[in-house]
mmCIF file of C-alpha atoms in Angstrom:
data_model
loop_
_atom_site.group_PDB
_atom_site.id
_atom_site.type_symbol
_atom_site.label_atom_id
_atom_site.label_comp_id
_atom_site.label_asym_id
_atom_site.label_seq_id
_atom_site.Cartn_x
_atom_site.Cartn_y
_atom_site.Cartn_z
ATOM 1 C CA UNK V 1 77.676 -17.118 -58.622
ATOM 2 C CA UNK V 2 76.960 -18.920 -61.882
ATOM 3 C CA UNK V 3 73.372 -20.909 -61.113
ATOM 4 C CA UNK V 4 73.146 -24.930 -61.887
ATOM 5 C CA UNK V 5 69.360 -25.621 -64.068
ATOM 6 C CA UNK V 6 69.068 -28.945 -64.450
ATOM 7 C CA UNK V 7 67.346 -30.120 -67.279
ATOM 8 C CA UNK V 8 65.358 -33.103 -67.005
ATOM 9 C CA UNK V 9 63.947 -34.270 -70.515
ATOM 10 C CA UNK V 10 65.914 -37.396 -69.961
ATOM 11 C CA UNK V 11 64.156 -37.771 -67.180
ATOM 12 C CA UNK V 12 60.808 -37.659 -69.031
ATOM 13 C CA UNK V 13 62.836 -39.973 -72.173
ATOM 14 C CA UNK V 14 63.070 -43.185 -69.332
ATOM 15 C CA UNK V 15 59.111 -42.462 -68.106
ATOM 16 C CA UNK V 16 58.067 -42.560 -71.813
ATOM 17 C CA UNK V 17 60.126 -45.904 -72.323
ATOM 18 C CA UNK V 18 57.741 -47.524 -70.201
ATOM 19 C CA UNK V 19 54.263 -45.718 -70.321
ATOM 20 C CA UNK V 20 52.692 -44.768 -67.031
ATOM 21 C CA UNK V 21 54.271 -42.138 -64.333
ATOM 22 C CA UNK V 22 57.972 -44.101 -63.218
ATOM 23 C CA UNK V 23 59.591 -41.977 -62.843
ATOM 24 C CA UNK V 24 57.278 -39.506 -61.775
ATOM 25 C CA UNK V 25 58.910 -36.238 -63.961
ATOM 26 C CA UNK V 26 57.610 -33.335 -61.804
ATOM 27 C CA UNK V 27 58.088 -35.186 -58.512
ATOM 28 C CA UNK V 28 61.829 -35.894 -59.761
ATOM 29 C CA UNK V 29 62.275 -32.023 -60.559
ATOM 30 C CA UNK V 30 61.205 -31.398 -57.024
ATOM 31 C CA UNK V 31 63.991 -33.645 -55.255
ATOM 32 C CA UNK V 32 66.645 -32.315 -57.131
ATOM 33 C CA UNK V 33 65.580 -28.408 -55.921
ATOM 34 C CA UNK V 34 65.404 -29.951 -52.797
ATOM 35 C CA UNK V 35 69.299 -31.287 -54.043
ATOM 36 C CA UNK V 36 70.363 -27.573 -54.717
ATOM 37 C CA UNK V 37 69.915 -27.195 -58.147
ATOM 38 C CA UNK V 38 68.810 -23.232 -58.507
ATOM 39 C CA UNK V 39 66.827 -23.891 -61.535
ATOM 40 C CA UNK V 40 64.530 -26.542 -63.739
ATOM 41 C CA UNK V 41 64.942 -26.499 -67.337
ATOM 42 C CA UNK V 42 62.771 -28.132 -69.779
ATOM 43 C CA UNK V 43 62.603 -28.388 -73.565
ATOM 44 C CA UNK V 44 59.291 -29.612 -75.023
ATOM 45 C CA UNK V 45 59.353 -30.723 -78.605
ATOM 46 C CA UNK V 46 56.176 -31.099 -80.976
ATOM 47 C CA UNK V 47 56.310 -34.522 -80.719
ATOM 48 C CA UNK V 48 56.118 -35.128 -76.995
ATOM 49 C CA UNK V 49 59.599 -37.636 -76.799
ATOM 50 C CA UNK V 50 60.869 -36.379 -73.694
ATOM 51 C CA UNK V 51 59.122 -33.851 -71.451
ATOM 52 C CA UNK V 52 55.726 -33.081 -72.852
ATOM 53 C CA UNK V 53 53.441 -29.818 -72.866
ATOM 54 C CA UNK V 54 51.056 -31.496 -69.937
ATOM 55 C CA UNK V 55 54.418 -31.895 -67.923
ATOM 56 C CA UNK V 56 55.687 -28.062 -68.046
ATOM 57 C CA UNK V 57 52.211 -27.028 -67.027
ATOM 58 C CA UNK V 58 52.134 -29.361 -63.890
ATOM 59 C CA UNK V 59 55.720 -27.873 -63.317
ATOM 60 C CA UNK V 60 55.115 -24.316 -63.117
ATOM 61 C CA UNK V 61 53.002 -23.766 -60.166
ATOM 62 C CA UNK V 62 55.102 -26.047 -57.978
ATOM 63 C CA UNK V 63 58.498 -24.723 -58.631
ATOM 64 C CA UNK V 64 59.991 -22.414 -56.068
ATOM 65 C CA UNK V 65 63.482 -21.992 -58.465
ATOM 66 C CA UNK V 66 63.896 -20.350 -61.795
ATOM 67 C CA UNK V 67 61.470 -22.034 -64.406
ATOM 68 C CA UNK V 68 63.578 -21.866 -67.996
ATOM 69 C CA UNK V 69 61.705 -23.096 -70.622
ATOM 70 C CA UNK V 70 63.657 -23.652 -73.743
ATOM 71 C CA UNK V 71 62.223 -24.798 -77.448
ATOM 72 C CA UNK V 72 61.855 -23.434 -81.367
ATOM 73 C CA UNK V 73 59.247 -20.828 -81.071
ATOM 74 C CA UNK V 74 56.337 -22.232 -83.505
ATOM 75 C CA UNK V 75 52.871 -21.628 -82.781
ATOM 76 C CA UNK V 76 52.157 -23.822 -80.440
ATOM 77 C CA UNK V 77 55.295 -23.799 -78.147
ATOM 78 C CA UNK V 78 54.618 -20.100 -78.393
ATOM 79 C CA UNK V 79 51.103 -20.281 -76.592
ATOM 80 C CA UNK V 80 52.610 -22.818 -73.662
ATOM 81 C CA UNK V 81 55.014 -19.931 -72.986
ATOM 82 C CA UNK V 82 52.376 -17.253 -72.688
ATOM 83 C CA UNK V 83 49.732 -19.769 -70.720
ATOM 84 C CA UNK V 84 52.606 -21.006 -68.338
ATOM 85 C CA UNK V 85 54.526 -17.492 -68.118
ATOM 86 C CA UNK V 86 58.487 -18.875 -66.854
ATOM 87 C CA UNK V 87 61.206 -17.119 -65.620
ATOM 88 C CA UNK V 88 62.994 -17.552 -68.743
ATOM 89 C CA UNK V 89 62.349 -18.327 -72.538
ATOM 90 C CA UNK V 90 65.201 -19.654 -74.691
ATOM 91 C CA UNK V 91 65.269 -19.931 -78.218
ATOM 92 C CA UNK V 92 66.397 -22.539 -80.162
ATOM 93 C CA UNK V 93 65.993 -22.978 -83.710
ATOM 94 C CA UNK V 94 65.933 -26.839 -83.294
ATOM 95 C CA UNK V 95 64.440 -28.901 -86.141
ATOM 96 C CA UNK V 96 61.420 -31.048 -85.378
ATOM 97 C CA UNK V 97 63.519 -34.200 -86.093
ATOM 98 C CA UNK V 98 66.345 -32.924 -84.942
ATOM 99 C CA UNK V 99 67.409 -35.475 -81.950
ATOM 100 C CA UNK V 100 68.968 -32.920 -80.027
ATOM 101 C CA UNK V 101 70.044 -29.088 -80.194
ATOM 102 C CA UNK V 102 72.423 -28.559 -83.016
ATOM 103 C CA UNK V 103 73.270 -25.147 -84.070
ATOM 104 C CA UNK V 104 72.754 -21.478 -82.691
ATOM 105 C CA UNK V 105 70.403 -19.081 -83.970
ATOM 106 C CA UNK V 106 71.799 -16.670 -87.069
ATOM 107 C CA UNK V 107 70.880 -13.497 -85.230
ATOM 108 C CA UNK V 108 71.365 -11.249 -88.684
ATOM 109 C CA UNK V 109 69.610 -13.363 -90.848
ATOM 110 C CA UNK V 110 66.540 -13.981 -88.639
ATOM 111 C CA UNK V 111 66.651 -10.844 -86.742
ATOM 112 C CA UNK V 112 63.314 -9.136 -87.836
ATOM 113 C CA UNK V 113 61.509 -12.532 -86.986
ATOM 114 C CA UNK V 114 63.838 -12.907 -82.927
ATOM 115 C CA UNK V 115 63.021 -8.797 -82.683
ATOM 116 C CA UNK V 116 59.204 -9.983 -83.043
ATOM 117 C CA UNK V 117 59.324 -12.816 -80.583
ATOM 118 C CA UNK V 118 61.267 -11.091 -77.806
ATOM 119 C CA UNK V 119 59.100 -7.981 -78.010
ATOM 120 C CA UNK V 120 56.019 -10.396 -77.549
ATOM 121 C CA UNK V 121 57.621 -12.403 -74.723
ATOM 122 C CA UNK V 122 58.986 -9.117 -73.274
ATOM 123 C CA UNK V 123 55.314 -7.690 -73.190
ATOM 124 C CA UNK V 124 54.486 -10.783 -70.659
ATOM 125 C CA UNK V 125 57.460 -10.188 -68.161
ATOM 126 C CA UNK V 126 59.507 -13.124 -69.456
ATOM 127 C CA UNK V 127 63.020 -12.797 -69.766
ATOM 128 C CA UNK V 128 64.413 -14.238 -73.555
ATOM 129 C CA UNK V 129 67.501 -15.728 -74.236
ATOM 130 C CA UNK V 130 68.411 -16.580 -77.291
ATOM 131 C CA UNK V 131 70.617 -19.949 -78.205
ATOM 132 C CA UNK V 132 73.963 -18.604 -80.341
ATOM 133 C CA UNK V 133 77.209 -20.348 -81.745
ATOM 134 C CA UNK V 134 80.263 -18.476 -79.708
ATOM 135 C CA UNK V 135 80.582 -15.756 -82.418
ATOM 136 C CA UNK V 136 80.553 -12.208 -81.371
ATOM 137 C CA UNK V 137 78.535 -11.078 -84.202
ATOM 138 C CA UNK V 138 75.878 -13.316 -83.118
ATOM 139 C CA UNK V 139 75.525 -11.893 -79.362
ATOM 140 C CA UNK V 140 75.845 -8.635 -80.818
ATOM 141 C CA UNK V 141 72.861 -9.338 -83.039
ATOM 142 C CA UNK V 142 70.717 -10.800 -80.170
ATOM 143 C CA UNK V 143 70.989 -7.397 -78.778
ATOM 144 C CA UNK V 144 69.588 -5.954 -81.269
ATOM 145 C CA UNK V 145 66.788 -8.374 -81.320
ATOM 146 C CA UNK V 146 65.783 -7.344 -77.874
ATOM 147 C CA UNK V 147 66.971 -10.230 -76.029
ATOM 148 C CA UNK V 148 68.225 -10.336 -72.139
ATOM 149 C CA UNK V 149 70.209 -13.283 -72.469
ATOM 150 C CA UNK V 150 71.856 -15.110 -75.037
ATOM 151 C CA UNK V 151 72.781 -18.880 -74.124
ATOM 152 C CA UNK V 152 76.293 -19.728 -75.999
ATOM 153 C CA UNK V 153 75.804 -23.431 -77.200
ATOM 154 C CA UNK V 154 79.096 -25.067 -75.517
ATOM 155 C CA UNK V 155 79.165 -28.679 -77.808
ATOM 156 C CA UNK V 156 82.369 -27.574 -80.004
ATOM 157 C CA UNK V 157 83.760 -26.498 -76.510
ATOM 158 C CA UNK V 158 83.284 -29.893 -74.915
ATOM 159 C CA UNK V 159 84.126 -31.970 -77.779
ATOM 160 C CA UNK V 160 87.575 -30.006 -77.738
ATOM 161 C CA UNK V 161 87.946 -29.944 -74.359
ATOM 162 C CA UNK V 162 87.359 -33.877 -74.129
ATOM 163 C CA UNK V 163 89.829 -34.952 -77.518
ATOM 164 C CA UNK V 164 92.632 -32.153 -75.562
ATOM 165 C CA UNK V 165 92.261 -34.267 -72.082
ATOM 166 C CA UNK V 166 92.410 -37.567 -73.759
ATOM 167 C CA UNK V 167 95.817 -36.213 -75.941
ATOM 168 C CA UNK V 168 97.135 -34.907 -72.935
ATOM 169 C CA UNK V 169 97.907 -35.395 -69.299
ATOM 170 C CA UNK V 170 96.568 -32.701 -66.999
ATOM 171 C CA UNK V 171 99.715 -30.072 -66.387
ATOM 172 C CA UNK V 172 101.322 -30.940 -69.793
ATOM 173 C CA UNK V 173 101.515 -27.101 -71.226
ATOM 174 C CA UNK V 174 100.068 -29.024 -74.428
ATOM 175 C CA UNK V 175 96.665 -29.070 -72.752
ATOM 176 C CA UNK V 176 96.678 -25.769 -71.656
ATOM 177 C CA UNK V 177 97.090 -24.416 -75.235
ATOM 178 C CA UNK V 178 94.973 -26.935 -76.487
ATOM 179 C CA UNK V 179 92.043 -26.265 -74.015
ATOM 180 C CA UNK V 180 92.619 -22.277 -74.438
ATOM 181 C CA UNK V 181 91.907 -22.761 -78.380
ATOM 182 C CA UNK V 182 88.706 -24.035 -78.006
ATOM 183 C CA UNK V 183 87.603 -22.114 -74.931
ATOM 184 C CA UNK V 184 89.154 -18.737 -76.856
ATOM 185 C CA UNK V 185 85.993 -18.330 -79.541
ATOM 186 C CA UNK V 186 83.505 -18.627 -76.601
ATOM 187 C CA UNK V 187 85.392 -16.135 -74.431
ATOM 188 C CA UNK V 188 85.219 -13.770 -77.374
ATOM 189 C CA UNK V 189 81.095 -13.967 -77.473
ATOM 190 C CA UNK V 190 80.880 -13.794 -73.625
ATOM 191 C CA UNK V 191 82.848 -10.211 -73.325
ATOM 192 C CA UNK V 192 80.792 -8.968 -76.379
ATOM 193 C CA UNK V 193 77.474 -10.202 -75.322
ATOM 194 C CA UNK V 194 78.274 -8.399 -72.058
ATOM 195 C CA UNK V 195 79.509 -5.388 -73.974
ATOM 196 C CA UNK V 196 76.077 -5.212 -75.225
ATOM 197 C CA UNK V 197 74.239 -5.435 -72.141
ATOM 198 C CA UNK V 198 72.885 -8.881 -72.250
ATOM 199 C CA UNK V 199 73.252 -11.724 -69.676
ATOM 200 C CA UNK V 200 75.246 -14.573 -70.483
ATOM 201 C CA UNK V 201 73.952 -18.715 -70.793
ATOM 202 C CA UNK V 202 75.785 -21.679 -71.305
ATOM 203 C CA UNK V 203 74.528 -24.843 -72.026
ATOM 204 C CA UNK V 204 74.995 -28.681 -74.573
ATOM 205 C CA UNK V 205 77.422 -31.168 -73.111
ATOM 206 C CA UNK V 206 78.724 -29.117 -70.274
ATOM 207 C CA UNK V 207 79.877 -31.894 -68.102
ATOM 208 C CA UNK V 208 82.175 -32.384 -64.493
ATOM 209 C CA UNK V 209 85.213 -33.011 -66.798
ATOM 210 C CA UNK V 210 84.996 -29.549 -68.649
ATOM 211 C CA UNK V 211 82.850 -27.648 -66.467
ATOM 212 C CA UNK V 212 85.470 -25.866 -64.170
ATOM 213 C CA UNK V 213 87.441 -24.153 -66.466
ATOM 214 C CA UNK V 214 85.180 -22.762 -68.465
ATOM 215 C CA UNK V 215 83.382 -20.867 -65.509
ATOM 216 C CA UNK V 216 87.055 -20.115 -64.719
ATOM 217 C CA UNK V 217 87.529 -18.676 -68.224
ATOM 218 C CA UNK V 218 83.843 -17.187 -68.109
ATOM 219 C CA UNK V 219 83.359 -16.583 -64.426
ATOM 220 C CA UNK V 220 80.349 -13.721 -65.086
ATOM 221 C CA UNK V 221 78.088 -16.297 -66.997
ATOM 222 C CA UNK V 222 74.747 -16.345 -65.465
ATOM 223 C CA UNK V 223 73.602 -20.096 -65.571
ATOM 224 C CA UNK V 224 74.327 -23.285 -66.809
ATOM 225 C CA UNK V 225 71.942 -25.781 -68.138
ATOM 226 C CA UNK V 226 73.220 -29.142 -67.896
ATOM 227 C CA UNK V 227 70.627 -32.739 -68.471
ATOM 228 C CA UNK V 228 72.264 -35.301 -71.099
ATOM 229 C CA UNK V 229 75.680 -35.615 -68.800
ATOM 230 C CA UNK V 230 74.171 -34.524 -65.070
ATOM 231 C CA UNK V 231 71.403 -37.795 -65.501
ATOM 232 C CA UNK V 232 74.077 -40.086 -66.610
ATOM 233 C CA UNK V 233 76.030 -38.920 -63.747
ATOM 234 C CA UNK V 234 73.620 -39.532 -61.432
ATOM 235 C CA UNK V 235 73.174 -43.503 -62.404
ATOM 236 C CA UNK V 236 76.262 -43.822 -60.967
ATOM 237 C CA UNK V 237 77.001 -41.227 -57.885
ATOM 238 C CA UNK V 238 73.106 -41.071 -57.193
ATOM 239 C CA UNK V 239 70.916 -37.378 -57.853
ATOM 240 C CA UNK V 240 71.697 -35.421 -54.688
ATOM 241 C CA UNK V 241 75.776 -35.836 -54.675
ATOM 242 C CA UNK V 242 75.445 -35.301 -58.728
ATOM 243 C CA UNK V 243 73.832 -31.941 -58.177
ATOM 244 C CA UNK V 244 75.940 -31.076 -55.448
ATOM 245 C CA UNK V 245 79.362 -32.295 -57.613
ATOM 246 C CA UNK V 246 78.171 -30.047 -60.629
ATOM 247 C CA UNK V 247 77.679 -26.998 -57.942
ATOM 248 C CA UNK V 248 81.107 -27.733 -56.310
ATOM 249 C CA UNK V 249 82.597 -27.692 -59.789
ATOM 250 C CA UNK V 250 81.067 -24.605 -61.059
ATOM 251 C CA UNK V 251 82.608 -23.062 -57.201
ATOM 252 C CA UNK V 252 85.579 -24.375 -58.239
ATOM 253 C CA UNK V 253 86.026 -22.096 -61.732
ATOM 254 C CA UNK V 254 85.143 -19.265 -59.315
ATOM 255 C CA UNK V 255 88.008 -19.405 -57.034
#
């Protein structure tokens, strides 16, 4: 069964609006276990805009789920990792001004400096995944960094998926083939990064329009980390029938 982290910078984005502790971050990541999600995801940047190094250390000792902490490795994310110790590390070569996620990791180009920081992560019991743009070539390289995971970065996926649903009505063989393109190229890095041994990540702008079918097409990935769309969601349908909408969706690709 494919797990549901929530990530809940945005979270962190509306208590930073305001100043003070509304809404309380860590509390918030403790209803929505209660929910169901099976994991908390986090993504700390230098500059503190969403969730901020304080908050992932008042996380870890009260989380009973899966603990994924995701972020460039520079120095100082580096030493939260080791001082907090998660279930999970993923790497993301995210500028500092970048406002959100925006490519994968070259795994050739940059391997000598990924073999480094997976070997040092893998020394403390954490389990690495490493952020990749749905090329075999790059899973295959994230193997030979040492990794245990690689997370496929799903944006061109949901962008497809969404400008395919709007062209076409739902049964019209148009959006089959049209969905199948863009879920093809992500297919391709999921069998090879399971060729290689590693586990398999999915996460950027998975949402409960596109989320089905591409556990459907993908039905041995791992996990899913879903924020940006799951918080929006849950403005409207409230937190607890979000979570349990984006589980029931991810059961859904599985039947």
């Amino acid at each position: 069964m494919t797990k549901l982290s929530v990530n809940i910078n945005k979270i962190a984005v509306l208590r930073n609006s305001r100043g003070g502790n509304l809404p309380d971050v860590v509390g918030s990541a403790l209803r929505i276990v209660d929910f169901g999600a099976e994991g908390i995801t986090v993504h700390p940047r230098p500059d503190g805009r969403h969730i901020r190094y304080d908050d992932v250390r008042a996380l870890k000792p009260l989380l009973d789920v899966e603990f994924n902490i995701e972020g460039n490795p520079i120095a100082s994310f580096v030493e939260l990792v080791d001082e907090v110790c998660p279930a999970q590390v993923t790497l993301v070569p995210d500028a500092a001004d970048a406002i959100t996620s925006n490519a994968g990791w070259d795994t050739l180009r940059h391997r000598d400096f990924l073999t480094d920081i997976c070997s040092h992560f893998r020394q403390r019991g954490i389990r690495t995944s490493i952020f990749i743009d749905p090329d075999p070539a790059m899973a295959e390289g994230a193997a030979h960094c040492g990794a245990d995971r690689v997370e496929l970065y799903t944006e061109a996926y949901a962008s497809g998926y969404g400008a395919a649903a709007a062209a076409y009505s739902d049964g019209d063989e148009r959006f089959d083939a049209a969905r199948e393109a863009v879920i093809a190229p992500y297919v391709a890095a999921a069998v090879e990064a399971r060729r290689c041994g590693l586990g398999l990540n999915a996460g950027h702008d998975l949402n409960l329009q596109n989320l089905t079918y591409f556990i459907r097409r993908i039905p041995f990935c791992d996990e899913v980390s879903i924020g940006h769309a799951l918080i929006s969601d849950a403005l409207w349908l409230g937190m607890e029938n979000t979570v349990q909408l984006y589980k029931r969706a991810i059961a859904d690709g599985l039947l």
